[in-house]
Short mmCIF file of C-alpha atoms in Angstrom, two decimals:
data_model
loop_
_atom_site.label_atom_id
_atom_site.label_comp_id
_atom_site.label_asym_id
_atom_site.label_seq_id
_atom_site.Cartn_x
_atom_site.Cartn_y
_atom_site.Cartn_z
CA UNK Q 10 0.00 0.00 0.00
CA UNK Q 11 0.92 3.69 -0.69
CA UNK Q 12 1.25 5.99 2.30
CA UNK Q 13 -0.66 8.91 1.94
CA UNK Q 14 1.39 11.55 4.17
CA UNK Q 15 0.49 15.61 4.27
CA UNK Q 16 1.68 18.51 6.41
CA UNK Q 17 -0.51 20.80 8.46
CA UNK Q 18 -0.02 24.21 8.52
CA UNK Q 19 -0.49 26.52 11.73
CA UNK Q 20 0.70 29.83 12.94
CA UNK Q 21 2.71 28.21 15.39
CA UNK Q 22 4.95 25.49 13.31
CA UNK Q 23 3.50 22.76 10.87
CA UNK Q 24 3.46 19.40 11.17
CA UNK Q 25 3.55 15.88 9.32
CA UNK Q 26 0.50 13.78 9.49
CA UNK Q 27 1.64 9.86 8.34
CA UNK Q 28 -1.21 7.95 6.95
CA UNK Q 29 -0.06 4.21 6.60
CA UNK Q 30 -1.19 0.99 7.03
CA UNK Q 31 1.66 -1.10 8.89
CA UNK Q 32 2.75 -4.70 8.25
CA UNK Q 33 3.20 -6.64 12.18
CA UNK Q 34 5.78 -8.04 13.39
CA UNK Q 35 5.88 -12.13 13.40
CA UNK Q 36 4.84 -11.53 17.07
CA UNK Q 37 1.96 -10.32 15.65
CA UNK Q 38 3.14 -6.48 17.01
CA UNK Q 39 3.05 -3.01 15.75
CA UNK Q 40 6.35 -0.67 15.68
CA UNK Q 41 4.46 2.43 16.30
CA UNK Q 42 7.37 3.94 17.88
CA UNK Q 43 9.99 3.92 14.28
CA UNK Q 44 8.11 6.72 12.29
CA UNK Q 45 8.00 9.34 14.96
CA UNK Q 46 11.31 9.30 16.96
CA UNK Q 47 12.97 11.93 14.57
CA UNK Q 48 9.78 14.63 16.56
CA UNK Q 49 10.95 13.57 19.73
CA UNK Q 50 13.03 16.30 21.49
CA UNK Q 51 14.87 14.81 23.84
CA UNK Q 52 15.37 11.76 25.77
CA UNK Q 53 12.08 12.04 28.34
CA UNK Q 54 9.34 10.56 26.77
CA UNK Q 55 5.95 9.82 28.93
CA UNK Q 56 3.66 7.59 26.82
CA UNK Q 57 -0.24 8.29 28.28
CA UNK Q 58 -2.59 5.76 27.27
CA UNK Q 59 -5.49 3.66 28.41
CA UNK Q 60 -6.54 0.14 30.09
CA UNK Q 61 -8.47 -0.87 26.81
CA UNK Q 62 -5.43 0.36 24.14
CA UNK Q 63 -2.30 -0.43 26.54
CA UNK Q 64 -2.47 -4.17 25.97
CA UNK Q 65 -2.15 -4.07 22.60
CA UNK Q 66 0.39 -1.59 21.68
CA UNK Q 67 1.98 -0.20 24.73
CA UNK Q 68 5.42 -2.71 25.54
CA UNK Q 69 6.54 -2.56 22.31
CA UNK Q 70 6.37 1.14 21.74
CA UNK Q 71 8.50 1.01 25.08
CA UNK Q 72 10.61 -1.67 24.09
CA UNK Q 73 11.33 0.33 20.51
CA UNK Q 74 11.86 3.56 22.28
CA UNK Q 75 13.83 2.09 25.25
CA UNK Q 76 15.89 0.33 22.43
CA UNK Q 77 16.96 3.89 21.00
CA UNK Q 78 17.65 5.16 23.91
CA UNK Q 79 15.28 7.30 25.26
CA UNK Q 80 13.69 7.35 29.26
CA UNK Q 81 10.08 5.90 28.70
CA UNK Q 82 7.45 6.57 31.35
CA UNK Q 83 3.85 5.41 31.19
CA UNK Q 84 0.50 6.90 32.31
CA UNK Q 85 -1.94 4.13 31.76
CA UNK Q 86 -5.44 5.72 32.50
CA UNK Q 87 -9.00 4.30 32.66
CA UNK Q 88 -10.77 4.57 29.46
CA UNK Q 89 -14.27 6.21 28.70
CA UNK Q 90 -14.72 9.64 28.41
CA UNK Q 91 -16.29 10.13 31.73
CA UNK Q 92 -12.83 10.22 32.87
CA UNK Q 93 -12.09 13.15 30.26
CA UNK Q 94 -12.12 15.60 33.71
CA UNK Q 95 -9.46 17.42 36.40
CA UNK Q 96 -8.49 14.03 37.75
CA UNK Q 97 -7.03 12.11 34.74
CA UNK Q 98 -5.37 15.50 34.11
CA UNK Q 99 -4.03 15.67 37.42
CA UNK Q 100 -2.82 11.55 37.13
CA UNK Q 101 -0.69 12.94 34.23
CA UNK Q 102 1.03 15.67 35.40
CA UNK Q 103 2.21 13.49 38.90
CA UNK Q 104 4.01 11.28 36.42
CA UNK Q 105 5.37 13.95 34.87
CA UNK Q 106 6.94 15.58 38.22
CA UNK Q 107 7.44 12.20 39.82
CA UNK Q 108 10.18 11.88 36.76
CA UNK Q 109 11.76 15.37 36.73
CA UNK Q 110 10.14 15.89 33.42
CA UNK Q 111 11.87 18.70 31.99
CA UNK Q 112 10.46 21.57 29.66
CA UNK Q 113 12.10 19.16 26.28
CA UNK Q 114 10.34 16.55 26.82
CA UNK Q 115 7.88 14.56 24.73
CA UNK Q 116 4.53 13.22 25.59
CA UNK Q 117 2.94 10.81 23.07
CA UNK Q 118 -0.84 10.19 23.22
CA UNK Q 119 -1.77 6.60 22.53
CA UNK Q 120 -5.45 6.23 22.12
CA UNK Q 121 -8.20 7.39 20.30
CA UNK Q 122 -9.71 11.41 21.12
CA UNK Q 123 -9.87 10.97 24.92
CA UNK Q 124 -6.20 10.21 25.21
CA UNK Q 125 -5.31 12.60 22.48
CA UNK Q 126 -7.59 15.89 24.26
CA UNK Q 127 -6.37 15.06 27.79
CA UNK Q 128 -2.49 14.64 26.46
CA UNK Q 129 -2.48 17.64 24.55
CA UNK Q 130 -4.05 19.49 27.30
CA UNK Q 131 -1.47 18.40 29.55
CA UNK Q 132 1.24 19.01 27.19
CA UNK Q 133 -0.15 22.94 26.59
CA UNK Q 134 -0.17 23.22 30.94
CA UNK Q 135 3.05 21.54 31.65
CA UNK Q 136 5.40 24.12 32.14
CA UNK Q 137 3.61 26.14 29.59
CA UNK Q 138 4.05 24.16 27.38
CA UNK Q 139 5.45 21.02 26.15
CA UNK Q 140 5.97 19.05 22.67
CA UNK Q 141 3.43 16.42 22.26
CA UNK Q 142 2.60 13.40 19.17
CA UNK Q 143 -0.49 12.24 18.21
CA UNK Q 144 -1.16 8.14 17.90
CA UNK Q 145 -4.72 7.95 17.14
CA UNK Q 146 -5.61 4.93 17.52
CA UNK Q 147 -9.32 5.06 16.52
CA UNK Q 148 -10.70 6.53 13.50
CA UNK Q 149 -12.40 9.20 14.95
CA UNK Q 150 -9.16 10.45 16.17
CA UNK Q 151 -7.36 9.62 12.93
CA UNK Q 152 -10.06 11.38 11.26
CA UNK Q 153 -10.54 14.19 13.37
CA UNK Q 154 -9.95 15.13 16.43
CA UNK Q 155 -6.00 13.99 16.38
CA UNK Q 156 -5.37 17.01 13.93
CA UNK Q 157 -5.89 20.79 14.43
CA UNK Q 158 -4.93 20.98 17.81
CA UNK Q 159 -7.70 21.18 19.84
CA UNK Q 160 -7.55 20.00 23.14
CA UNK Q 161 -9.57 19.69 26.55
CA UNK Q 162 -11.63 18.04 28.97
CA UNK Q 163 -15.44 18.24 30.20
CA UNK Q 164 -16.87 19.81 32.88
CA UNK Q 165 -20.19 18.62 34.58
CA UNK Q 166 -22.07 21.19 32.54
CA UNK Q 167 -20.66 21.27 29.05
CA UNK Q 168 -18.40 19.07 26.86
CA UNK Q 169 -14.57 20.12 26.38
CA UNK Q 170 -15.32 23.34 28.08
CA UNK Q 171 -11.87 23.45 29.41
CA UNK Q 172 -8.73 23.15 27.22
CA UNK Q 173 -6.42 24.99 24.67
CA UNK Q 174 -5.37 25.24 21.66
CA UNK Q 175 -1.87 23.19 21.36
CA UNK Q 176 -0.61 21.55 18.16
CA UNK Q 177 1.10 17.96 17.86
CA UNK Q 178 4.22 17.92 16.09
CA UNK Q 179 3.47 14.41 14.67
CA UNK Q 180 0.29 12.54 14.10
CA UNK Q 181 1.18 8.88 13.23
CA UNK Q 182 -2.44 7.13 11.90
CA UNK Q 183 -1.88 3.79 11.38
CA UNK Q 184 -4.21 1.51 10.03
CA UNK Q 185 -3.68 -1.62 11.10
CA UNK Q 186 -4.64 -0.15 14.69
CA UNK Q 187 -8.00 -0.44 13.08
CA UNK Q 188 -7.67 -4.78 13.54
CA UNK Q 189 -8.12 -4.17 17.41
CA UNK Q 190 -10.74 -1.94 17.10
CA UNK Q 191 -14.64 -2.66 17.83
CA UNK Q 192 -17.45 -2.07 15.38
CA UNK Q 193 -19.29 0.24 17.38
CA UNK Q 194 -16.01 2.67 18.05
CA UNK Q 195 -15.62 2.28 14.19
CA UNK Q 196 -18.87 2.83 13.16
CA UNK Q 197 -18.77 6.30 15.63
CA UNK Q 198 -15.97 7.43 13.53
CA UNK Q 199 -18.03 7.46 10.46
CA UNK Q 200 -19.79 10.21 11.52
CA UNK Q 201 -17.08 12.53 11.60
CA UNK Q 202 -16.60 11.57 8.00
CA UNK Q 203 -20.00 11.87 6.68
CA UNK Q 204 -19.61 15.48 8.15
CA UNK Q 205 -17.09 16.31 6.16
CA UNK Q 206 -18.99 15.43 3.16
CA UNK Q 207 -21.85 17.49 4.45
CA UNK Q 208 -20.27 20.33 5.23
CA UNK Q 209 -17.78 21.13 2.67
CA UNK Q 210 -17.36 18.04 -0.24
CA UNK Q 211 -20.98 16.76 -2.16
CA UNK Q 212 -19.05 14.59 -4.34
CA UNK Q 213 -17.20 13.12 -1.29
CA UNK Q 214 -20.14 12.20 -0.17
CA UNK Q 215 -20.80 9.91 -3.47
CA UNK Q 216 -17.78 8.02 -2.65
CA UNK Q 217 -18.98 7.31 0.51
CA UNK Q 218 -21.85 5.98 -0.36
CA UNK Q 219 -20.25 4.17 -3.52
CA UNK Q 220 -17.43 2.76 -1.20
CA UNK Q 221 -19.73 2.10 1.46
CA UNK Q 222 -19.81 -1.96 1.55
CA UNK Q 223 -15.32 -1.60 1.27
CA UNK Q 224 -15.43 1.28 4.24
CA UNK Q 225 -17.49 -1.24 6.45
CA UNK Q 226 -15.34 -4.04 5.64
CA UNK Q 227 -12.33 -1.86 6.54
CA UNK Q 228 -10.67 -2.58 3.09
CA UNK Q 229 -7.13 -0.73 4.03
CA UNK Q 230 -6.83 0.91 0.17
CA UNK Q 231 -10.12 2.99 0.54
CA UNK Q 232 -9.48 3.40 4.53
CA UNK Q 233 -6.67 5.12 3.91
CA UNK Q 234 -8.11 7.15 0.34
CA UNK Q 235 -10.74 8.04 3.07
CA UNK Q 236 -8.72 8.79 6.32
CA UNK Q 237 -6.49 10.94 3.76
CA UNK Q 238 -9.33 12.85 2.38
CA UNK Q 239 -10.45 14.29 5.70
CA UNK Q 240 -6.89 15.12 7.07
CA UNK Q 241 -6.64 16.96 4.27
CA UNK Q 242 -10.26 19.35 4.96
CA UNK Q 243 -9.36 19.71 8.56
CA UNK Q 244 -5.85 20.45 7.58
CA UNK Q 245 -7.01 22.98 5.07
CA UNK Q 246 -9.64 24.30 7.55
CA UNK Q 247 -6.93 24.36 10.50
CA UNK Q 248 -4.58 26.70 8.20
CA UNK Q 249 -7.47 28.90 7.31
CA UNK Q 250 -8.99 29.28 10.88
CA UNK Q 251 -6.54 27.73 13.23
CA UNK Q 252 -8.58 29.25 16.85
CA UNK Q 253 -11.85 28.72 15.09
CA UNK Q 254 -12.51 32.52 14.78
CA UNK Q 255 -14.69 31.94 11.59
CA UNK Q 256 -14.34 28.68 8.69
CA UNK Q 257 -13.63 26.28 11.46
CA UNK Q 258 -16.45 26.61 13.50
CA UNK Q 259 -18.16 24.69 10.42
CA UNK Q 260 -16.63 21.31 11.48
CA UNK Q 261 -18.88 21.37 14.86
CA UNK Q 262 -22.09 20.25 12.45
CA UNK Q 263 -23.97 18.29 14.22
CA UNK Q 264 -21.72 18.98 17.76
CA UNK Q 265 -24.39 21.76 19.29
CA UNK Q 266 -27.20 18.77 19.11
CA UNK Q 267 -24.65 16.25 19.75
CA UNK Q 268 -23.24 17.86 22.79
CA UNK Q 269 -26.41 18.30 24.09
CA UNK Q 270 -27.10 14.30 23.94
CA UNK Q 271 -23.81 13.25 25.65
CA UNK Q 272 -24.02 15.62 28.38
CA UNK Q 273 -27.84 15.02 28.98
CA UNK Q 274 -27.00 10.91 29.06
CA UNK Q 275 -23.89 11.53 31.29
CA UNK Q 276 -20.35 11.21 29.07
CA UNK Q 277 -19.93 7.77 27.27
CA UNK Q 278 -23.38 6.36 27.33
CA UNK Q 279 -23.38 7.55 24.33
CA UNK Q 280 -20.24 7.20 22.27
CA UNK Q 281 -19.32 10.72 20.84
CA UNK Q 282 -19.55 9.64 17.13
CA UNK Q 283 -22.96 8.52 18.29
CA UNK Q 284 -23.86 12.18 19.37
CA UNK Q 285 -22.62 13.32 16.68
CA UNK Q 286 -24.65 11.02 13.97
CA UNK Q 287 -27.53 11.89 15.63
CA UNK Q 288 -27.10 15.57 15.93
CA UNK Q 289 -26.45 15.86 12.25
CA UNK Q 290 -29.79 14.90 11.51
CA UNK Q 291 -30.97 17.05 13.56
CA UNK Q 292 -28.86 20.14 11.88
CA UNK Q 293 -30.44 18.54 8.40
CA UNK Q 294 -33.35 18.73 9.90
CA UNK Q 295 -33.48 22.46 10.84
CA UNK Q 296 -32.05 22.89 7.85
CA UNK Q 297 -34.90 21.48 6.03
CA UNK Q 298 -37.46 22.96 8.33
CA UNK Q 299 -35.78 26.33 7.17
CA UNK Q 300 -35.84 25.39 3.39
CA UNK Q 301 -32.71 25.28 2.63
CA UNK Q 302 -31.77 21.35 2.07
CA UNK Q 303 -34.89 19.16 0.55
CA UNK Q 304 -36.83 15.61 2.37
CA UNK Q 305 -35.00 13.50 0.01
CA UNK Q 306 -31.80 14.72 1.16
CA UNK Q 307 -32.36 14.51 4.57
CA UNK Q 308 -33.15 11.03 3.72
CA UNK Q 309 -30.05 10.18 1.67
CA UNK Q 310 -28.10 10.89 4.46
CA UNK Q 311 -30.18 9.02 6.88
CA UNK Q 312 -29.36 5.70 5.03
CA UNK Q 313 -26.24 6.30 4.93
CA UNK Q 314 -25.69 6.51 8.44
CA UNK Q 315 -27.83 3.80 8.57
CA UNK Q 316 -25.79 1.79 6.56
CA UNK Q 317 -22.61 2.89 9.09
CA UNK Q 318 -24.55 1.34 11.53
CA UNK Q 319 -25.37 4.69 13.17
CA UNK Q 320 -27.77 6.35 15.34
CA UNK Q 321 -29.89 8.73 13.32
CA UNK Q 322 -32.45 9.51 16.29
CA UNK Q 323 -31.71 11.37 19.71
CA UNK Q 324 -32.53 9.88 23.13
CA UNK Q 325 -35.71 11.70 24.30
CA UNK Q 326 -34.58 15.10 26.08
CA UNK Q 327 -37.17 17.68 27.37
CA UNK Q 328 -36.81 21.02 24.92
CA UNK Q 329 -36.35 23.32 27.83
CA UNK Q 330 -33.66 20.88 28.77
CA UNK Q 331 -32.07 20.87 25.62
CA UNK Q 332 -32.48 24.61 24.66
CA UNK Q 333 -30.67 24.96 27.82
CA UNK Q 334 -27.47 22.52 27.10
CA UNK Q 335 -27.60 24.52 23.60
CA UNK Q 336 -26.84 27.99 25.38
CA UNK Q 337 -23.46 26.30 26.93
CA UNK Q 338 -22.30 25.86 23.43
CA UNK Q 339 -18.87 27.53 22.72
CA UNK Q 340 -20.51 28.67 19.22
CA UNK Q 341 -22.46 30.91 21.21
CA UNK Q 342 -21.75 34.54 21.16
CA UNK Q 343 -22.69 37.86 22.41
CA UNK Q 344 -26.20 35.92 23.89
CA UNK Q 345 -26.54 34.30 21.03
CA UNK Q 346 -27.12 30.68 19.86
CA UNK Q 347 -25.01 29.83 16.37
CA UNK Q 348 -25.69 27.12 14.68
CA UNK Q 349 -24.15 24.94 11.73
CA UNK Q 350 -26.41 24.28 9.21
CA UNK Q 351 -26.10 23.10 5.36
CA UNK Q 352 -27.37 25.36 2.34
CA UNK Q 353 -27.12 22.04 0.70
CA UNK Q 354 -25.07 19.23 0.90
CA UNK Q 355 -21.17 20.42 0.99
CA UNK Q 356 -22.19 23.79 1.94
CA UNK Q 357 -22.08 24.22 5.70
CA UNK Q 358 -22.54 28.11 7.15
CA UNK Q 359 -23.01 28.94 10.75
CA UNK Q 360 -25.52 31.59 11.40
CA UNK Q 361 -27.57 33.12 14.58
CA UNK Q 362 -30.43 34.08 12.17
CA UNK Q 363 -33.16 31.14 13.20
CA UNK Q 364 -36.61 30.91 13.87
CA UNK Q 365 -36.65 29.36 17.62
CA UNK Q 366 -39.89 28.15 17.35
CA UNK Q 367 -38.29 26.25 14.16
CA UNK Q 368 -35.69 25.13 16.51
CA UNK Q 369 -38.49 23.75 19.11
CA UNK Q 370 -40.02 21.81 16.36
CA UNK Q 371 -36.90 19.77 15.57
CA UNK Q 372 -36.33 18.93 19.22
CA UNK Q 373 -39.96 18.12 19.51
CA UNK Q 374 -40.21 16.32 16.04
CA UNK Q 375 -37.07 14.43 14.65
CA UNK Q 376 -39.82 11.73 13.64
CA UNK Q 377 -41.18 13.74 10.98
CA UNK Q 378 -37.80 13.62 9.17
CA UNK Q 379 -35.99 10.36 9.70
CA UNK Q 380 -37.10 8.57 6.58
CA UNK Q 381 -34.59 5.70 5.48
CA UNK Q 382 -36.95 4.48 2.95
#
């Protein structure tokens, strides 16, 4: 297989993201640890990862990196993103000053988005700052959240309300990570690609739905064609708007709703890619409410969520409740609620300029829109 590599671009200093697909060892082990030791600065590495991902990648990236050299610690935390708070934050940085880490040193995140948002949080606090790599080992992260920079934990009240703004200087996406992952933590990273089609790429989403049966067989070729094709918007979205000031605030379609479901149903009930599938429809829906996408759109995309084996319908959540979730949102400004909706497909635009009683319809009546037919 072909690599498909790119480089990010950011005010602060780009970066390489290496999309590959790796061959094991005849141990039946990854070397995750080969293709991003030239971005480590110095010989203190901490490697944070969790109890679910640790068993199957973390001793050899230690053996590798102990082999070369460098002073490996770990930070093995529990997974789920309820633990996406203060005290997993906290967990990292006693490993870091139990060590003597110093202000060159590297932390990797090994995982899928929790790992990677906690890590890179940690890395932007640690003595104001610290280099950090990105191992995404799920494709949401691969897809998404592992690039840009964005990083952060919950709060009780809102989703990632606490973080910064810290770029890797790696991301390493690997494949073949995808053999140890489950079908419903694959199937939530669909979402995040469908959204990309929605918001900025019509045709893309054609080739999602003609590659569909290969993309849920996890054929590597059109994983990687695919994984490739949305580093490369969020890359090109990151360089354009890299503190979401304006173009960037389009890749939260489907996050207001979304949000609003995982924080309602307490953090990892519902997986995040989850939210996220079912919050789209309900941006299509506004969106049709408001004219500006038609039914049989709204239904196309349905199916093929469907298809990705993907929630297209919210958990039932009172409107007052949800209204009120909604005015947490970081989209909203001066007062105002902003929301990401679609002036067709691959043409997202946030806007402020709603009809709420538009708004209470959707919450009241996703039914009326959720054709699969």
């Amino acid at each position: 297989m072909t690599n498909h590599d790119l480089i990010v671009h950011t005010q602060s200093h780009d970066y390489p993201i290496f999309i590959t697909a790796s061959q094991k060892d005849t141990n039946g082990d990854l070397d995750l640890a080969t293709p991003i030791m030239p971005f480590i600065k110095s010989k203190q590495v901490l490697v944070v990862t969790n109890d679910v991902v640790a068993p199957f990648y973390l001793d050899k990236l230690v053996e590798i990196l102990s082999a070369a050299s460098y002073k490996v610690a770990t930070c093995v935390l529990p997974d789920g993103e309820h633990h996406k708070n203060q005290d997993s934050i906290n967990h990292i940085y006693d490993v870091l000053l139990e060590h003597h880490f110093a202000r060159d040193c590297t932390l990797i995140a090994l995982g899928g988005g929790v790992i990677g948002d906690m890590v890179g949080f940690a890395a932007a606090s640690f003595m104001r700052g610290v280099n950090f790599i990105q191992v995404p080992t799920t494709l949401l992260a691969q897809v998404d959240s592992s690039v840009g920079g964005k990083t952060g934990i919950n709060h009780a009240r809102g989703k990632n309300m606490i973080g910064a703004f810290w770029q890797p200087v790696a991301v390493l996406a690997d494949m073949t990570t995808f053999d140890t992952l489950p079908p419903r933590e694959f199937a939530a990273g669909l979402a995040e690609v469908v959204k990309y089609a929605l918001i900025l790429d019509a045709e893309f989403l054609t080739w999602l739905e003609t590659h569909s049966d290969a993309i849920n067989a996890r054929d590597g070729n059109i994983l990687m064609q695919m994984v490739h094709r949305c580093c490369q918007f969020k890359a090109d979205v990151v360089a354009a708007d890299e503190r979401e000031s304006g173009l960037r605030a389009l890749l939260n379609f489907g996050h207001t709703f979304g949000h609003v479901i995982e924080t309602h149903q307490g953090y990892g009930v519902w997986l995040h890619g989850e939210a996220v599938s079912a919050g789209m429809m309900q941006a299509l829906a506004m969106s049709c409410e408001m004219g500006l996408v038609d039914h049989a759109s709204v239904s196309r995309v349905a199916r093929l969520l469907h298809k990705f084996h993907l929630p297209i319908k919210p958990p039932a959540i009172e409107v007052a409740t949800a209204l009120d979730l909604m005015g947490h949102d970081k989209k909203v400004q001066a007062g105002k609620m902003r929301l990401v909706l679609l002036d067709g497909i691959g043409k997202g635009f946030v806007t402020a300029d709603f009809d709420v009683q538009k708004l209470t319809k959707v919450l009241t009546s996703i039914d009326d829109y959720l054709s699969i037919g």
